[in-house]
Amino acid sequence: MQSKYQQKLKREESVRIKKEAEEAKMQKMKAIQREKSNKLEEKKRLQENLRREAFREHQQYKTAEFLSRLDAELPDRSTRQIALRVPQSSAWARSQAYKDSLKEEENKKLQKKKEEQHQKSELLEFNRQQQEEERTKTHQAEHRRVNNIFLDRLQGKSQPGGFEHVGGHWNMNSGNSWDV
């Protein structure tokens, strides 16, 4: 009886382990797909920002070129040179500021991912501990149940008026027997 029960427990345990492994595999695959999707979105966003920045710089260049043609009509040459330098220097400053902001944003995202990963690992560890505790409680409860059944049977055999197994039949061991 106990060996059947132990075999049943082993089967249930192996099925549970397989299910957990499959679930972990699915979660891992989902996480990979999510990460790929996030990277693709980030790449698209960065490309769009770069395209916009290139367009903005091109537009500023064309504007500066147009202004320089207009300034050719101005009598003072130093005014023309100032007009040409300002858009270039501000474009460079904006480009540097944009690159710095990208680096800062990337660092923030990396820090956020690290924190999320840490939280996930803590949550997984907590879930694993709870599952282990639940499994232990279930296992102990089943042991108690089996032991109680066994003890009840032992007690029933040893007490007068209890059940006895005689010749393959369970009989009441009492003084009031109908058998003559």
mmCIF file of C-alpha atoms in Angstrom:
data_model
loop_
_atom_site.group_PDB
_atom_site.id
_atom_site.type_symbol
_atom_site.label_atom_id
_atom_site.label_comp_id
_atom_site.label_asym_id
_atom_site.label_seq_id
_atom_site.Cartn_x
_atom_site.Cartn_y
_atom_site.Cartn_z
ATOM 1 C CA MET A 1 0.000 0.000 0.000
ATOM 2 C CA GLN A 2 2.791 2.363 0.957
ATOM 3 C CA SER A 3 4.846 1.468 -2.101
ATOM 4 C CA LYS A 4 1.850 2.244 -4.321
ATOM 5 C CA TYR A 5 1.438 5.516 -2.532
ATOM 6 C CA GLN A 6 5.148 6.274 -2.910
ATOM 7 C CA GLN A 7 5.008 5.423 -6.609
ATOM 8 C CA LYS A 8 2.011 7.694 -6.977
ATOM 9 C CA LEU A 9 3.854 10.489 -5.197
ATOM 10 C CA LYS A 10 6.889 9.978 -7.428
ATOM 11 C CA ARG A 11 4.711 10.116 -10.549
ATOM 12 C CA GLU A 12 2.959 13.246 -9.339
ATOM 13 C CA GLU A 13 6.297 14.805 -8.450
ATOM 14 C CA SER A 14 7.766 14.015 -11.878
ATOM 15 C CA VAL A 15 4.664 15.399 -13.615
ATOM 16 C CA ARG A 16 4.867 18.529 -11.486
ATOM 17 C CA ILE A 17 8.582 18.936 -12.222
ATOM 18 C CA LYS A 18 7.931 18.523 -15.944
ATOM 19 C CA LYS A 19 5.143 21.110 -15.794
ATOM 20 C CA GLU A 20 7.381 23.529 -13.895
ATOM 21 C CA ALA A 21 10.182 23.001 -16.404
ATOM 22 C CA GLU A 22 7.805 23.609 -19.304
ATOM 23 C CA GLU A 23 6.402 26.694 -17.600
ATOM 24 C CA ALA A 24 9.908 28.024 -16.946
ATOM 25 C CA LYS A 25 10.830 27.362 -20.565
ATOM 26 C CA MET A 26 7.718 29.218 -21.760
ATOM 27 C CA GLN A 27 8.423 32.135 -19.434
ATOM 28 C CA LYS A 28 12.001 32.277 -20.705
ATOM 29 C CA MET A 29 10.826 32.243 -24.319
ATOM 30 C CA LYS A 30 8.286 34.972 -23.576
ATOM 31 C CA ALA A 31 10.953 37.073 -21.891
ATOM 32 C CA ILE A 32 13.261 36.651 -24.889
ATOM 33 C CA GLN A 33 10.497 37.646 -27.291
ATOM 34 C CA ARG A 34 9.576 40.612 -25.110
ATOM 35 C CA GLU A 35 13.216 41.686 -25.018
ATOM 36 C CA LYS A 36 13.499 41.373 -28.809
ATOM 37 C CA SER A 37 10.351 43.426 -29.245
ATOM 38 C CA ASN A 38 11.619 46.101 -26.866
ATOM 39 C CA LYS A 39 14.967 46.249 -28.638
ATOM 40 C CA LEU A 40 13.268 46.556 -32.020
ATOM 41 C CA GLU A 41 11.039 49.357 -30.769
ATOM 42 C CA GLU A 42 14.039 51.123 -29.235
ATOM 43 C CA LYS A 43 15.998 50.753 -32.481
ATOM 44 C CA LYS A 44 13.105 52.169 -34.507
ATOM 45 C CA ARG A 45 12.750 55.064 -32.106
ATOM 46 C CA LEU A 46 16.469 55.848 -32.241
ATOM 47 C CA GLN A 47 16.468 55.670 -36.040
ATOM 48 C CA GLU A 48 13.508 58.024 -36.166
ATOM 49 C CA ASN A 49 15.265 60.446 -33.812
ATOM 50 C CA LEU A 50 18.446 60.291 -35.885
ATOM 51 C CA ARG A 51 16.459 60.880 -39.072
ATOM 52 C CA ARG A 52 14.743 63.880 -37.504
ATOM 53 C CA GLU A 53 18.033 65.258 -36.226
ATOM 54 C CA ALA A 54 19.633 64.838 -39.677
ATOM 55 C CA PHE A 55 16.638 66.571 -41.243
ATOM 56 C CA ARG A 56 16.857 69.383 -38.693
ATOM 57 C CA GLU A 57 20.579 69.832 -39.326
ATOM 58 C CA HIS A 58 20.019 69.814 -43.095
ATOM 59 C CA GLN A 59 17.259 72.371 -42.706
ATOM 60 C CA GLN A 60 19.518 74.553 -40.557
ATOM 61 C CA TYR A 61 22.284 74.256 -43.145
ATOM 62 C CA LYS A 62 19.930 75.319 -45.925
ATOM 63 C CA THR A 63 18.642 78.196 -43.799
ATOM 64 C CA ALA A 64 22.174 79.326 -43.038
ATOM 65 C CA GLU A 65 23.046 79.079 -46.724
ATOM 66 C CA PHE A 66 20.004 81.169 -47.625
ATOM 67 C CA LEU A 67 20.867 83.739 -44.974
ATOM 68 C CA SER A 68 24.419 83.935 -46.235
ATOM 69 C CA ARG A 69 23.132 84.725 -49.727
ATOM 70 C CA LEU A 70 20.943 87.447 -48.254
ATOM 71 C CA ASP A 71 23.855 88.755 -46.185
ATOM 72 C CA ALA A 72 25.929 89.117 -49.332
ATOM 73 C CA GLU A 73 23.917 92.241 -49.923
ATOM 74 C CA LEU A 74 24.857 93.665 -46.496
ATOM 75 C CA PRO A 75 27.609 96.282 -46.510
ATOM 76 C CA ASP A 76 29.356 95.044 -43.341
ATOM 77 C CA ARG A 77 31.233 91.762 -43.845
ATOM 78 C CA SER A 78 31.642 90.957 -40.112
ATOM 79 C CA THR A 79 27.844 90.713 -39.766
ATOM 80 C CA ARG A 80 27.823 88.019 -42.461
ATOM 81 C CA GLN A 81 30.486 85.955 -40.712
ATOM 82 C CA ILE A 82 28.605 86.076 -37.420
ATOM 83 C CA ALA A 83 25.402 84.969 -39.118
ATOM 84 C CA LEU A 84 27.219 81.958 -40.599
ATOM 85 C CA ARG A 85 28.944 80.896 -37.373
ATOM 86 C CA VAL A 86 25.981 81.011 -35.032
ATOM 87 C CA PRO A 87 23.837 78.323 -36.736
ATOM 88 C CA GLN A 88 26.826 75.981 -37.109
ATOM 89 C CA SER A 89 27.911 76.332 -33.517
ATOM 90 C CA SER A 90 24.369 75.937 -32.207
ATOM 91 C CA ALA A 91 23.853 72.866 -34.422
ATOM 92 C CA TRP A 92 27.009 71.338 -32.982
ATOM 93 C CA ALA A 93 25.877 72.155 -29.443
ATOM 94 C CA ARG A 94 22.471 70.650 -30.107
ATOM 95 C CA SER A 95 24.081 67.566 -31.603
ATOM 96 C CA GLN A 96 26.271 67.169 -28.506
ATOM 97 C CA ALA A 97 23.305 67.749 -26.215
ATOM 98 C CA TYR A 98 21.314 65.151 -28.162
ATOM 99 C CA LYS A 99 24.134 62.604 -27.916
ATOM 100 C CA ASP A 100 24.478 63.292 -24.190
ATOM 101 C CA SER A 101 20.745 62.902 -23.673
ATOM 102 C CA LEU A 102 20.820 59.586 -25.583
ATOM 103 C CA LYS A 103 23.636 58.331 -23.357
ATOM 104 C CA GLU A 104 21.815 59.457 -20.230
ATOM 105 C CA GLU A 105 18.562 57.848 -21.409
ATOM 106 C CA GLU A 106 20.388 54.629 -22.237
ATOM 107 C CA ASN A 107 21.999 54.581 -18.782
ATOM 108 C CA LYS A 108 18.600 55.142 -17.143
ATOM 109 C CA LYS A 109 17.080 52.309 -19.147
ATOM 110 C CA LEU A 110 19.966 50.008 -18.263
ATOM 111 C CA GLN A 111 19.551 50.851 -14.575
ATOM 112 C CA LYS A 112 15.803 50.281 -14.838
ATOM 113 C CA LYS A 113 16.355 46.890 -16.499
ATOM 114 C CA LYS A 114 18.804 45.925 -13.772
ATOM 115 C CA GLU A 115 16.265 46.850 -11.106
ATOM 116 C CA GLU A 116 13.505 44.946 -12.914
ATOM 117 C CA GLN A 117 15.747 41.887 -13.234
ATOM 118 C CA HIS A 118 16.591 42.076 -9.543
ATOM 119 C CA GLN A 119 12.898 42.333 -8.625
ATOM 120 C CA LYS A 120 12.056 39.430 -10.913
ATOM 121 C CA SER A 121 14.744 37.250 -9.379
ATOM 122 C CA GLU A 122 13.509 38.103 -5.879
ATOM 123 C CA LEU A 123 9.931 37.319 -6.898
ATOM 124 C CA LEU A 124 10.956 34.005 -8.467
ATOM 125 C CA GLU A 125 12.901 33.055 -5.342
ATOM 126 C CA PHE A 126 9.932 33.976 -3.147
ATOM 127 C CA ASN A 127 7.552 31.942 -5.346
ATOM 128 C CA ARG A 128 9.940 28.993 -5.307
ATOM 129 C CA GLN A 129 10.143 29.116 -1.512
ATOM 130 C CA GLN A 130 6.369 29.293 -1.182
ATOM 131 C CA GLN A 131 5.912 26.363 -3.555
ATOM 132 C CA GLU A 132 8.486 24.381 -1.600
ATOM 133 C CA GLU A 133 6.715 25.190 1.687
ATOM 134 C CA GLU A 134 3.344 24.251 0.189
ATOM 135 C CA ARG A 135 4.759 21.016 -1.159
ATOM 136 C CA THR A 136 6.259 20.202 2.246
ATOM 137 C CA LYS A 137 2.959 20.937 4.019
ATOM 138 C CA THR A 138 1.036 18.796 1.535
ATOM 139 C CA HIS A 139 3.542 15.986 1.883
ATOM 140 C CA GLN A 140 3.398 16.157 5.693
ATOM 141 C CA ALA A 141 -0.397 16.225 5.674
ATOM 142 C CA GLU A 142 -0.476 13.154 3.430
ATOM 143 C CA HIS A 143 1.984 11.375 5.733
ATOM 144 C CA ARG A 144 -0.181 12.221 8.737
ATOM 145 C CA ARG A 145 -3.269 10.983 6.946
ATOM 146 C CA VAL A 146 -1.604 7.674 5.998
ATOM 147 C CA ASN A 147 -0.156 7.262 9.486
ATOM 148 C CA ASN A 148 -3.532 7.980 11.107
ATOM 149 C CA ILE A 149 -5.220 5.407 8.896
ATOM 150 C CA PHE A 150 -2.528 2.894 9.797
ATOM 151 C CA LEU A 151 -2.833 3.672 13.524
ATOM 152 C CA ASP A 152 -6.619 3.473 13.357
ATOM 153 C CA ARG A 153 -6.366 0.023 11.826
ATOM 154 C CA LEU A 154 -3.870 -1.094 14.448
ATOM 155 C CA GLN A 155 -6.071 0.214 17.230
ATOM 156 C CA GLY A 156 -9.114 -1.478 15.760
ATOM 157 C CA LYS A 157 -7.355 -4.857 15.739
ATOM 158 C CA SER A 158 -6.077 -4.702 19.294
ATOM 159 C CA GLN A 159 -9.230 -3.517 21.070
ATOM 160 C CA PRO A 160 -11.963 -5.928 22.114
ATOM 161 C CA GLY A 161 -14.980 -5.386 19.964
ATOM 162 C CA GLY A 162 -12.732 -4.167 17.170
ATOM 163 C CA PHE A 163 -12.214 -5.602 13.742
ATOM 164 C CA GLU A 164 -10.149 -8.699 13.305
ATOM 165 C CA HIS A 165 -8.983 -10.321 10.164
ATOM 166 C CA VAL A 166 -9.692 -14.044 10.381
ATOM 167 C CA GLY A 167 -9.433 -16.420 7.453
ATOM 168 C CA GLY A 168 -9.639 -13.683 4.850
ATOM 169 C CA HIS A 169 -12.835 -12.146 6.379
ATOM 170 C CA TRP A 170 -13.280 -9.183 8.684
ATOM 171 C CA ASN A 171 -15.317 -10.171 11.734
ATOM 172 C CA MET A 172 -16.459 -8.291 14.767
ATOM 173 C CA ASN A 173 -14.643 -9.557 17.829
ATOM 174 C CA SER A 174 -17.429 -9.183 20.330
ATOM 175 C CA GLY A 175 -19.189 -11.402 22.814
ATOM 176 C CA ASN A 176 -22.530 -10.973 21.070
ATOM 177 C CA SER A 177 -21.872 -13.206 18.110
ATOM 178 C CA TRP A 178 -24.784 -14.543 16.081
ATOM 179 C CA ASP A 179 -22.700 -17.534 15.135
ATOM 180 C CA VAL A 180 -23.461 -20.591 17.201
#
